mmCIF file of C-alpha atoms in Angstrom:
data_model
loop_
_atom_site.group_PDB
_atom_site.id
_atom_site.type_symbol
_atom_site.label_atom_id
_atom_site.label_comp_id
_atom_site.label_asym_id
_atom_site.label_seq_id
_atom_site.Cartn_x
_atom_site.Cartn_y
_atom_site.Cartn_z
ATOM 1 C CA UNK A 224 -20.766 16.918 -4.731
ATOM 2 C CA UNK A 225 -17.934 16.936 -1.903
ATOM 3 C CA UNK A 226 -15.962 19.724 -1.855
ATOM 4 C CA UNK A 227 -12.592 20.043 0.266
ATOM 5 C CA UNK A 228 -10.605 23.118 1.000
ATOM 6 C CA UNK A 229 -8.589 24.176 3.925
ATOM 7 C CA UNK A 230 -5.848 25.890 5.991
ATOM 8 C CA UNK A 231 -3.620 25.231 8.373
ATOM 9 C CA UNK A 232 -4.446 25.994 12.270
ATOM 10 C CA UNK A 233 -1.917 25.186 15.465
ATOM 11 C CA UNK A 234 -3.967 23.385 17.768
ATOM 12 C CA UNK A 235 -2.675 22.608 21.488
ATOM 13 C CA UNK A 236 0.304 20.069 21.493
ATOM 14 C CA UNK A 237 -1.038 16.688 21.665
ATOM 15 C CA UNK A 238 1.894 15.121 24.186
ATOM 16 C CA UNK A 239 1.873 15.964 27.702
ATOM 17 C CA UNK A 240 5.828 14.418 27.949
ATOM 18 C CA UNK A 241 8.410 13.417 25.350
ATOM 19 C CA UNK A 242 8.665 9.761 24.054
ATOM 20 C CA UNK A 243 11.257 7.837 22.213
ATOM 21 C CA UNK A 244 10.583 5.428 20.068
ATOM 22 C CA UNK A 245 13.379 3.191 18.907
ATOM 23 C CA UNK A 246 12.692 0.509 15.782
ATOM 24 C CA UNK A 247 14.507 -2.058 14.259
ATOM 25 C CA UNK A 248 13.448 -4.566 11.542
ATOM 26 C CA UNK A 249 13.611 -7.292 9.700
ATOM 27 C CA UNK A 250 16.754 -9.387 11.538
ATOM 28 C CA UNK A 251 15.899 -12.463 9.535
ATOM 29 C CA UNK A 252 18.021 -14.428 12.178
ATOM 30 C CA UNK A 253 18.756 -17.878 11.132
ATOM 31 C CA UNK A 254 21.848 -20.522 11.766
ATOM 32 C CA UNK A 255 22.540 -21.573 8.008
ATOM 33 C CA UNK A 256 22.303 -19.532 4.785
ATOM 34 C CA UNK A 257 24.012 -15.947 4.275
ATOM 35 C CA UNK A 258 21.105 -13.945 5.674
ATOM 36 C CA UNK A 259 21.781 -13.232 9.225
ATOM 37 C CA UNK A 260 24.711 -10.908 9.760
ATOM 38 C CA UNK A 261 25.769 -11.856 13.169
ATOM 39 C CA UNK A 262 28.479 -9.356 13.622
ATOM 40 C CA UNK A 263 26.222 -6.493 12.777
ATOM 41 C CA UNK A 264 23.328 -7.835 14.721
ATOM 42 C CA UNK A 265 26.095 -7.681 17.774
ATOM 43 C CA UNK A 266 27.119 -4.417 17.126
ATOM 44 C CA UNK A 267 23.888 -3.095 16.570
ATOM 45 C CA UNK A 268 22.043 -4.630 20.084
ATOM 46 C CA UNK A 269 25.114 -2.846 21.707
ATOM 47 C CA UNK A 270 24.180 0.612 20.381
ATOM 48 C CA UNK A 271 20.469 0.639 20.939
ATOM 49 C CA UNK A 272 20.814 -1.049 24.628
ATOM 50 C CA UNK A 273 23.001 2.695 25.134
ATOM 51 C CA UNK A 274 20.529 4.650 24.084
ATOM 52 C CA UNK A 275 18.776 6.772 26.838
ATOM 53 C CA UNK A 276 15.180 7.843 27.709
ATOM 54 C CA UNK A 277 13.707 5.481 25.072
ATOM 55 C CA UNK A 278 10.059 4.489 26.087
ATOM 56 C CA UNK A 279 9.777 2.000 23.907
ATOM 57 C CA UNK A 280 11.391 -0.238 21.774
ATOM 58 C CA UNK A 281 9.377 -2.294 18.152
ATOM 59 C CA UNK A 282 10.983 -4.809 16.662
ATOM 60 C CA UNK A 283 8.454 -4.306 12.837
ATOM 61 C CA UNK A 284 8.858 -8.062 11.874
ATOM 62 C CA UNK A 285 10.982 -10.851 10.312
ATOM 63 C CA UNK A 286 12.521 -12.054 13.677
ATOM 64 C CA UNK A 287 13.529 -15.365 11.956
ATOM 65 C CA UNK A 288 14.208 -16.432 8.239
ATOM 66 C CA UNK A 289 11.725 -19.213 7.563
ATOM 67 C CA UNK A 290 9.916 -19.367 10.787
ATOM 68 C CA UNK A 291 11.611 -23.084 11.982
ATOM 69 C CA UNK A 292 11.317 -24.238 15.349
ATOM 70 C CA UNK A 293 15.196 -23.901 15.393
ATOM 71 C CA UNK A 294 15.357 -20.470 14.108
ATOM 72 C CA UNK A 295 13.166 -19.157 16.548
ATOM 73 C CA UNK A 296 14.791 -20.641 19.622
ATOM 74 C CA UNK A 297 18.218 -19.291 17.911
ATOM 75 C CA UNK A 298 16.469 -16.097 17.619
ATOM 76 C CA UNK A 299 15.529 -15.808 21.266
ATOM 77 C CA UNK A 300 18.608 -16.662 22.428
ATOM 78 C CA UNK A 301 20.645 -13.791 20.226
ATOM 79 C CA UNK A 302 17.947 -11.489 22.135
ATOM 80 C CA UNK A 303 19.293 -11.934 25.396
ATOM 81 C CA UNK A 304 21.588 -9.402 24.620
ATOM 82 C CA UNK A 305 19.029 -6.351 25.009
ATOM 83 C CA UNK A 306 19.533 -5.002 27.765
ATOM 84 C CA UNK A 307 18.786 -0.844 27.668
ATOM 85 C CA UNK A 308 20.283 1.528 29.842
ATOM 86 C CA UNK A 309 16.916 3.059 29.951
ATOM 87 C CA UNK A 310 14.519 2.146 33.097
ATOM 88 C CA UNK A 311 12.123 -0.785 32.248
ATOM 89 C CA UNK A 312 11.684 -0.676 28.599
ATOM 90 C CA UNK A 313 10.238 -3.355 26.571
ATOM 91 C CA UNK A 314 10.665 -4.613 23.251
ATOM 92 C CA UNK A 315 7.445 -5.357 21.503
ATOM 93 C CA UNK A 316 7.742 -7.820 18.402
ATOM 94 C CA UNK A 317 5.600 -7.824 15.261
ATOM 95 C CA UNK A 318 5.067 -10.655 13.146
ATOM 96 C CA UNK A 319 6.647 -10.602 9.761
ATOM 97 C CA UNK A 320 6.177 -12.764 6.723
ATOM 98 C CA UNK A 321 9.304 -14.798 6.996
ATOM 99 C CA UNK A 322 8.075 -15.796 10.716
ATOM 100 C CA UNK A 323 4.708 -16.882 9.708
ATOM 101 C CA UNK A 324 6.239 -19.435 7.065
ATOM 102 C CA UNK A 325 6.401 -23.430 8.002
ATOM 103 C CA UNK A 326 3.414 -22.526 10.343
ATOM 104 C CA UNK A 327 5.475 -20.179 12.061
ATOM 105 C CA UNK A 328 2.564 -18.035 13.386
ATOM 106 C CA UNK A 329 1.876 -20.359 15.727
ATOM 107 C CA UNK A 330 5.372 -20.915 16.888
ATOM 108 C CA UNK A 331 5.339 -16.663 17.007
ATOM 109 C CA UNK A 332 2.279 -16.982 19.272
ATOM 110 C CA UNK A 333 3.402 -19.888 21.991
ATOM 111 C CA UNK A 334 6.898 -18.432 22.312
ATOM 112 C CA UNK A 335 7.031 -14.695 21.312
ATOM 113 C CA UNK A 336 3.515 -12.963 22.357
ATOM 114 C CA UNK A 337 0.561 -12.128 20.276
ATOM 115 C CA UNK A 338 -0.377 -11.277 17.284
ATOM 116 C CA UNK A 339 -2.034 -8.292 17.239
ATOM 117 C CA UNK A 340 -0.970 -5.868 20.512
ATOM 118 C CA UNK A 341 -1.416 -2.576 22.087
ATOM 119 C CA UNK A 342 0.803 -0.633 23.849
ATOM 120 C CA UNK A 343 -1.277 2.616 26.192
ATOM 121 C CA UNK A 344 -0.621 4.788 28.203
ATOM 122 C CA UNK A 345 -1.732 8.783 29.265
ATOM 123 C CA UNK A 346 -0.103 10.045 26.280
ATOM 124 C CA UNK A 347 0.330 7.750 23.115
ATOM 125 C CA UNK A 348 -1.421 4.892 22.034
ATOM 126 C CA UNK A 349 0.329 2.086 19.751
ATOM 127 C CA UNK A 350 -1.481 -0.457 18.101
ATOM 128 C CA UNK A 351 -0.080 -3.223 16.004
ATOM 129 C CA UNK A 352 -1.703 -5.320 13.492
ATOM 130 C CA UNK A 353 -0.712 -8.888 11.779
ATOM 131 C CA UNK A 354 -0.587 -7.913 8.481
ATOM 132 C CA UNK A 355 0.819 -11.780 7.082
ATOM 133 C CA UNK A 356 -0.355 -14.627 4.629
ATOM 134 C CA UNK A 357 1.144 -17.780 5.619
ATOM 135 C CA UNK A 358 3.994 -18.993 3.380
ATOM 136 C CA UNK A 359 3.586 -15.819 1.165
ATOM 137 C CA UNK A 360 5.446 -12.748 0.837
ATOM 138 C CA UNK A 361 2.190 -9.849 0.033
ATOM 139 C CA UNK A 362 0.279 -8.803 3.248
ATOM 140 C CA UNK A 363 -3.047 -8.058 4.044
ATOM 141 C CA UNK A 364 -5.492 -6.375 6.567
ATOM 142 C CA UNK A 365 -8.939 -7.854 5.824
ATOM 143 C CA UNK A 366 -11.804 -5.708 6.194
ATOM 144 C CA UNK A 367 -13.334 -6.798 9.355
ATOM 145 C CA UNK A 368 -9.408 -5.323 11.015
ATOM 146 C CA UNK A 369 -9.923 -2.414 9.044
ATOM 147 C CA UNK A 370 -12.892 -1.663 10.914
ATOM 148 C CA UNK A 371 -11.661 -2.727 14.172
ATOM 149 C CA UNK A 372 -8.947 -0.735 14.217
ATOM 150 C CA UNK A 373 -10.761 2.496 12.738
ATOM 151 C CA UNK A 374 -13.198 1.650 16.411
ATOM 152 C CA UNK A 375 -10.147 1.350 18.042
ATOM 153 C CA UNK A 376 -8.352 4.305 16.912
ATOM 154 C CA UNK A 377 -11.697 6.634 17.051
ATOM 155 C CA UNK A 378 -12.178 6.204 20.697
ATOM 156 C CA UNK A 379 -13.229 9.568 22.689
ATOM 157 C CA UNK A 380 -10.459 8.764 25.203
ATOM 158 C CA UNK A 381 -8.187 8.665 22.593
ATOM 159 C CA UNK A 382 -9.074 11.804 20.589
ATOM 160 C CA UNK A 383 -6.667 13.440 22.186
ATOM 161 C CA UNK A 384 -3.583 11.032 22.631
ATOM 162 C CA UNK A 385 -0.537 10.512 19.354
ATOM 163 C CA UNK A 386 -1.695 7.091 17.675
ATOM 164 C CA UNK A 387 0.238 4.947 15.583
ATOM 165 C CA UNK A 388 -0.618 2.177 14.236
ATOM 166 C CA UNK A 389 2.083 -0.565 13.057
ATOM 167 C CA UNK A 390 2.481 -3.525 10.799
ATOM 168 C CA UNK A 391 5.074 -5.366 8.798
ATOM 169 C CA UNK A 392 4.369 -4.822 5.531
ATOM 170 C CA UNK A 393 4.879 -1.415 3.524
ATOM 171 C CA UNK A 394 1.213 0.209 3.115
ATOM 172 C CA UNK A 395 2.375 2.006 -0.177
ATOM 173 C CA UNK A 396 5.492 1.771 -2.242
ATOM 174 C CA UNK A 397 8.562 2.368 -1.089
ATOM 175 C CA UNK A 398 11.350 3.820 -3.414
ATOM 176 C CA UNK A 399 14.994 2.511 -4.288
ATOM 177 C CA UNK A 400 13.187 -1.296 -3.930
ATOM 178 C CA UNK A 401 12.712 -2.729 -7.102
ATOM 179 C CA UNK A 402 9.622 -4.220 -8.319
ATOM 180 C CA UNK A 403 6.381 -2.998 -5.927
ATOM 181 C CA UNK A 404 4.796 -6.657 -5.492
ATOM 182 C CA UNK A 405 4.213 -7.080 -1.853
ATOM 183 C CA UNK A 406 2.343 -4.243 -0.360
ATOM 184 C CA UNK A 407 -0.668 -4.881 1.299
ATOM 185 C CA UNK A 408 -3.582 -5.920 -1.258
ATOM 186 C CA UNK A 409 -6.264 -3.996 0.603
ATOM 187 C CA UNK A 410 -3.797 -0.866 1.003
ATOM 188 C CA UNK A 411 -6.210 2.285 -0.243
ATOM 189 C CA UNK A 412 -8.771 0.669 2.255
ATOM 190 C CA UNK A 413 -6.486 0.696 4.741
ATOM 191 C CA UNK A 414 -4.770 4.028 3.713
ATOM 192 C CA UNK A 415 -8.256 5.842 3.707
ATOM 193 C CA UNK A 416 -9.334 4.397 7.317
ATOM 194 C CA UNK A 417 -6.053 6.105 8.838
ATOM 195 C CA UNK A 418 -6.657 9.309 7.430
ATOM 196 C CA UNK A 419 -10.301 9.274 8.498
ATOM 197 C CA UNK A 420 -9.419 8.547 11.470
ATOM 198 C CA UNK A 421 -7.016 10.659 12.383
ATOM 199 C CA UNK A 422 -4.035 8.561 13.078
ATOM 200 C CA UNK A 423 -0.585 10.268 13.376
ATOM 201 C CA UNK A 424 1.790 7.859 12.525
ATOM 202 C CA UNK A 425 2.132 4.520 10.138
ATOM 203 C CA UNK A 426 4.950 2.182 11.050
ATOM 204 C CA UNK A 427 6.336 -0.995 8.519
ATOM 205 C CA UNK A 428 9.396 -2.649 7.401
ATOM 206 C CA UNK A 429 9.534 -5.569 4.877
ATOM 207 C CA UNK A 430 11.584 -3.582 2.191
ATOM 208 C CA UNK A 431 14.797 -3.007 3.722
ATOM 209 C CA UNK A 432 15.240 0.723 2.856
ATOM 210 C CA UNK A 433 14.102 3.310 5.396
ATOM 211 C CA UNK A 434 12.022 6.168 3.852
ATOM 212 C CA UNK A 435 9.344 8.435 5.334
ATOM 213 C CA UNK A 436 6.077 9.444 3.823
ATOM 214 C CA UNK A 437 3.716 12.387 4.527
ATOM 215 C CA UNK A 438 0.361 11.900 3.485
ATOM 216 C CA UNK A 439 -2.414 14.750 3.918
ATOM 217 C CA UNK A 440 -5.895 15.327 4.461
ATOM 218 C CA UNK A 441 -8.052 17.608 4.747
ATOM 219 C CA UNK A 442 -8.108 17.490 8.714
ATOM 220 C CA UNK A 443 -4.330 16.524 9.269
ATOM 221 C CA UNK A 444 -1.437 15.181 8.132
ATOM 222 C CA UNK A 445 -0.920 11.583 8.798
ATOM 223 C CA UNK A 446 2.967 9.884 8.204
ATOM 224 C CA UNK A 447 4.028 6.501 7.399
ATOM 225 C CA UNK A 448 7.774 5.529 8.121
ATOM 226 C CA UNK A 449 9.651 2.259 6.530
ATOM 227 C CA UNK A 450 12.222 1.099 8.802
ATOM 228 C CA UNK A 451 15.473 -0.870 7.204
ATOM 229 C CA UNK A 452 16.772 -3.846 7.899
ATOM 230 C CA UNK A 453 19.077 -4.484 11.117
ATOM 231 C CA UNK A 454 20.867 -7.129 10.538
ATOM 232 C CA UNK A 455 20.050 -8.937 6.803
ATOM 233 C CA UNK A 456 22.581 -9.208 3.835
ATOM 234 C CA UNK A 457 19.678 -8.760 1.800
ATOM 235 C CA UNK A 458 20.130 -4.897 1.704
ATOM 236 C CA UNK A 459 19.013 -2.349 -1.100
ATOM 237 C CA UNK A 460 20.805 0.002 -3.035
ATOM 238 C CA UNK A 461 23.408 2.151 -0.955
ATOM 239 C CA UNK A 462 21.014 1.642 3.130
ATOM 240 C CA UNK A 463 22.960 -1.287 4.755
ATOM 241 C CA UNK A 464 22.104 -2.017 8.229
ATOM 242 C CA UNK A 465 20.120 0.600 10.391
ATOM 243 C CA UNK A 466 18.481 1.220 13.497
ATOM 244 C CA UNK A 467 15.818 4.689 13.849
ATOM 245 C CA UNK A 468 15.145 6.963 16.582
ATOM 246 C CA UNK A 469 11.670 8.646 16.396
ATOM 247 C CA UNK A 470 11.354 11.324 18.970
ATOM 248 C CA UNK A 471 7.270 12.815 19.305
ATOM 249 C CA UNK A 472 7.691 16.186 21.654
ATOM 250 C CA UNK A 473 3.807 17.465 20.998
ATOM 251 C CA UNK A 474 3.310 17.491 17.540
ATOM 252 C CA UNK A 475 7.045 17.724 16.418
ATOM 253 C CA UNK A 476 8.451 14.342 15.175
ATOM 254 C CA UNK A 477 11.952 14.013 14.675
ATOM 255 C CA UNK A 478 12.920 10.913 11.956
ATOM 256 C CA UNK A 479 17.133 9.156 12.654
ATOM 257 C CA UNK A 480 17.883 6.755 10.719
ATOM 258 C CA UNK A 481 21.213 5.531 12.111
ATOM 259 C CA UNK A 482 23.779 2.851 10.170
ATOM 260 C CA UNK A 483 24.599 0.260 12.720
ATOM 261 C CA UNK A 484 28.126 -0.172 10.848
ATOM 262 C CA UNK A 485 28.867 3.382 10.107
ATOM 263 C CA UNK A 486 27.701 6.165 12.297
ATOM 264 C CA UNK A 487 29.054 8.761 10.218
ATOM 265 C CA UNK A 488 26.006 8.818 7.746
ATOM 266 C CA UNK A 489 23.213 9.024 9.959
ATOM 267 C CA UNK A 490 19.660 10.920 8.226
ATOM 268 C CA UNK A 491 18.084 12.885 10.633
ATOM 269 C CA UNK A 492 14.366 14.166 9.189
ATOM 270 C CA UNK A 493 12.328 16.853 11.325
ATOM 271 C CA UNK A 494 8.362 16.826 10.982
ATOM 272 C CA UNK A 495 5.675 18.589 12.579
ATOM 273 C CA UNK A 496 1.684 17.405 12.545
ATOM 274 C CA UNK A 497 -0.031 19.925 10.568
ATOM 275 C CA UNK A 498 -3.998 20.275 11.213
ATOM 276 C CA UNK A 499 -6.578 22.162 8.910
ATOM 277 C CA UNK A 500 -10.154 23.353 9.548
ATOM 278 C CA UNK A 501 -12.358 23.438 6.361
ATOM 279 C CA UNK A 502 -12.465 26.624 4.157
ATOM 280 C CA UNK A 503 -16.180 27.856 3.174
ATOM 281 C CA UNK A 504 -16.036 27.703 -0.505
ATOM 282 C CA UNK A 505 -17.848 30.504 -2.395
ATOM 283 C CA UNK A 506 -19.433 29.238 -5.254
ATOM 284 C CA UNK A 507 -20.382 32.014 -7.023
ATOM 285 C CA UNK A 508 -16.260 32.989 -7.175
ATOM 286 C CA UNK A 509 -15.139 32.729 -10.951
ATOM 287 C CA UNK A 510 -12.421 30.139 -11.380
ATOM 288 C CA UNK A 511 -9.137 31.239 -13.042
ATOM 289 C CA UNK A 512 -9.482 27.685 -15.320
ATOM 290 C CA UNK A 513 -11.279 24.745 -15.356
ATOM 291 C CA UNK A 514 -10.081 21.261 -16.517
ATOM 292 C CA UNK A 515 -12.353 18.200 -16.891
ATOM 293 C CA UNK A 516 -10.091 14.921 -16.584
ATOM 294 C CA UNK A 517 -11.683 11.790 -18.543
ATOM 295 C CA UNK A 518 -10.815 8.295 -18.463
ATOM 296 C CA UNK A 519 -11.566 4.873 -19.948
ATOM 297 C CA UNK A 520 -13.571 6.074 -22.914
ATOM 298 C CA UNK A 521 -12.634 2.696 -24.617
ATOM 299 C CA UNK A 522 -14.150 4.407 -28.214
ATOM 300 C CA UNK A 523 -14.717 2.575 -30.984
ATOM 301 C CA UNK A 524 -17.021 2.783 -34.190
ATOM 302 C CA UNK A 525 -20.189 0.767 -32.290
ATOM 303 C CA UNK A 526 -19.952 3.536 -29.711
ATOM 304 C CA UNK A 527 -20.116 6.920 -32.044
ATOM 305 C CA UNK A 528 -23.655 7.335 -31.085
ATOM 306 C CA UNK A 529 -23.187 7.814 -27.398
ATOM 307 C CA UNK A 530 -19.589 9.273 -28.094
ATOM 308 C CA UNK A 531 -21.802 12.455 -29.731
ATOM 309 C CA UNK A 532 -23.967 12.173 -27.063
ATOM 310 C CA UNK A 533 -21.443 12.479 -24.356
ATOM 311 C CA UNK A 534 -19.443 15.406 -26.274
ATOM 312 C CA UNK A 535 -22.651 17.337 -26.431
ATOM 313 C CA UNK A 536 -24.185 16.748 -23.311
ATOM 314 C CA UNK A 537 -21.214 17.176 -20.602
ATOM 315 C CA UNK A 538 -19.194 19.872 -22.167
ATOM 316 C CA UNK A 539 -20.810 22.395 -24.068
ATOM 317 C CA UNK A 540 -21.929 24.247 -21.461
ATOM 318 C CA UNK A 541 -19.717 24.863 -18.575
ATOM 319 C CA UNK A 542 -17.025 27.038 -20.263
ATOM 320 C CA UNK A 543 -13.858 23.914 -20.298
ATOM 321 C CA UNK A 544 -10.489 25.226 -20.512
ATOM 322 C CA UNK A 545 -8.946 21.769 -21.465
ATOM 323 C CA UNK A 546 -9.965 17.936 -21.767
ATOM 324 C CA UNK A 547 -7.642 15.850 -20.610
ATOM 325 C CA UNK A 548 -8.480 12.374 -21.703
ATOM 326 C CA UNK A 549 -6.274 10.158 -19.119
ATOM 327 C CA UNK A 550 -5.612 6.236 -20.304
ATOM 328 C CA UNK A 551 -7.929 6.817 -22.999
ATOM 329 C CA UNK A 552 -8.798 3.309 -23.795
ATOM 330 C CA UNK A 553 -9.067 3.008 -27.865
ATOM 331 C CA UNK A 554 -10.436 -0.217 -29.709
ATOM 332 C CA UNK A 555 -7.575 -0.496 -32.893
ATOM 333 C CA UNK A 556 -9.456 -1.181 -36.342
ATOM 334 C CA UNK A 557 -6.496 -0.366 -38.216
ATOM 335 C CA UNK A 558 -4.896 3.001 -38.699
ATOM 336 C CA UNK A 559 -7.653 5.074 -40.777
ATOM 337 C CA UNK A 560 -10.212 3.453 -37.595
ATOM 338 C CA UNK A 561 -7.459 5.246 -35.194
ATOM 339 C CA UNK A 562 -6.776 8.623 -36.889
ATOM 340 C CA UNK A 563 -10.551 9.339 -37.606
ATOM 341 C CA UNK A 564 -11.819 8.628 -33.521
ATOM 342 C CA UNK A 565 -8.667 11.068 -33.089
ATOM 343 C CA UNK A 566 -10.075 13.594 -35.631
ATOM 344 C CA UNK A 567 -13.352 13.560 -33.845
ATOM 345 C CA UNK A 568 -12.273 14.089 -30.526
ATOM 346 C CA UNK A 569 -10.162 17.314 -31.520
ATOM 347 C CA UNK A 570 -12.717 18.424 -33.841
ATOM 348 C CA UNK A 571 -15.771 18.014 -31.469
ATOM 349 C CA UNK A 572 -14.089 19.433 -28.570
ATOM 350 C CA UNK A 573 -12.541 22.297 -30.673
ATOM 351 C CA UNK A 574 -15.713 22.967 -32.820
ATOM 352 C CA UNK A 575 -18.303 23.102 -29.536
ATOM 353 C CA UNK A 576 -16.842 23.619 -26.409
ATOM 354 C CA UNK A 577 -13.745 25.712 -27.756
ATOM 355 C CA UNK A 578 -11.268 23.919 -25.214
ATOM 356 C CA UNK A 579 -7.716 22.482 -26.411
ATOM 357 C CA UNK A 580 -7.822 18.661 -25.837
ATOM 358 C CA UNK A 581 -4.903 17.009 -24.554
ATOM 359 C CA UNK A 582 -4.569 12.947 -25.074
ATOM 360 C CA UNK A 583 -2.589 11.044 -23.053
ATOM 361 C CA UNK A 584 -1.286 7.465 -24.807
ATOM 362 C CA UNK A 585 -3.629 4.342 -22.719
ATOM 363 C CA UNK A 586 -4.035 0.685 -23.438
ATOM 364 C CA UNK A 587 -4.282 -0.023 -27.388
ATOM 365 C CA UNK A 588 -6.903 -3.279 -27.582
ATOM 366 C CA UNK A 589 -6.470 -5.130 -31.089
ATOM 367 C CA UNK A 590 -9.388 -6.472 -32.709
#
């Protein structure tokens, strides 16, 4: 059994000196079609080359459209125009799914950089993952990155340092996007790696909407920010085009999501990294409740005998509060079938373990 319980502690501030991050996603830069904005893509490179004391700027993926030849010479060309105020900082790219299609991973490789890259120095430590399928909208990890980052990421000489780790595609679902069909497919893997190993800071585009996560454990908090678009028509709901500013001072985080057309509605979002030691749990301490949560029980008239068996066996004798039978999975033999498995499960749990049952509505399977 694996018990977690903890409070909050205020360890020494991770960052030595302040950095700026500065993101921008998803340009989708192409010469035909309606989905490069040009005019806001101009507009926008002429704000973010003004801004001062960035150390860094990430471009999270979808340089190009469809990943042509054409499109990413045209794309290179528009990015001429960066040129920051701020002493020697570079732009690092990601690759997105739209510039791995048409074989245009290899085109990314030859004339933008590498796939996968890392960005180090005495303070902070970026890494950034290719998180595409060729020709395919989802994104994926794969198990064998998983693990190399998690080596990566759990280095001694990095115990100590703000790590974030970034990728095009959103690791959970985003709100305000429509349909959720093109996260990750190895996400929870993924999720639980970060967590256990301590990462600070998640960083993908892909959905056009900016929105900003906190996720906790029981050793830290961990958060995972969705940059908008910069420069696509495709926009959702009410975020056009947008630009962020993530300043880390220590462990305080500050979140602006600036418009690139409209500076007036800028969202400006103020986090701190929370850390927790583990609580020793007494467990001879009398809980106020307690509440067993099942699952799947997919009953059915074959399976009375080990339903009785189960009812008996796992409740009677620790004292339940409440059952709470979640997507209870029923096999339908017709009404009178339905209301009598109903009838036992109140009656059973009523009769011999004196705890209200609560049944949430699952899957009905016809026979």
């Amino acid at each position: 059994m694996i018990s977690e319980k903890s409070f909050k502690i205020n360890p020494k501030e991770k960052l030595e000196s302040k950095k700026r991050l500065v993101i921008i996603s998803d340009t989708h830069i192409t010469r035909s079609g309606g989905a490069f904005n040009l005019h806001a893509f101009n507009v926008g490179m002429e704000k973010i080359n003004k801004i001062k004391n960035a150390s860094l700027y990430l471009h999270l993926g979808d340089i190009t459209h469809m990943g042509t030849l054409l499109e990413y010479e045209y794309a290179l060309e528009q990015f001429k125009k960066f040129e920051p105020v701020s002493k020697s900082p570079e732009m690092i790219f990601l690759i997105g799914n739209h510039d791995a299609m048409n074989v245009g991973y290899l085109l990314f490789e030859e004339m933008v950089g590498t796939r996968h890259y890392t960005y180090e120095d005495d303070d902070i430590y970026i890494y950034g993952i290719d998180s595409t399928k060729p020709d395919l909208p989802g994104g994926i990890i794969h198990h064998s990155i998983i693990e190399s980052v998690r080596k990566k990421l759990e280095k001694p000489e990095r115990e100590h340092k703000f790590k974030v780790v970034c990728f095009h595609h959103q690791l959970i679902p985003i709100p305000n996007t429509g349909k959720e069909r093109s996260a990750i497919d190895d996400s929870g893997d993924m999720l639980k790696m970060l967590l256990e190993a301590r990462a600070d800071l998640v960083l993908n585009g892909h959905r056009h909407f900016s929105n900003l996560y906190t996720v906790s454990s029981s050793e830290k908090d961990l958060f995972i920010f969705n940059a908008g678009t910069f420069c696509c028509n495709k926009t959702r709901y009410r975020e056009l085009f947008t630009y962020s500013i993530i300043d880390i001072d220590g462990n305080n985080l500050n979140f602006k999501v600036i418009p690139v057309l409209d500076s007036n509605s800028q969202r400006e979002i103020l986090r701190e990294v929370n850390y927790y030691i583990p609580l020793q749990i007494d467990k001879k301490q009398k809980p106020i409740a307690r509440f067993i949560q099942i699952s799947n029980s997919l009953v059915s008239e074959r399976f009375e005998s080990n339903f009785n068996s189960w009812i008996s066996s796992e409740f009677v004798s620790i004292g339940t509060n409440v059952i709470i039978g979640m997507n209870s999975t029923i096999l339908s033999f017709g009404i009178e079938q339905d209301n009598f498995i109903l009838r036992k499960i109140r009656v059973e749990s009523g009769v011999l373990i004196g705890a209200k049952c609560v049944l949430l509505p699952g899957t009905v399977m016809e026979q």
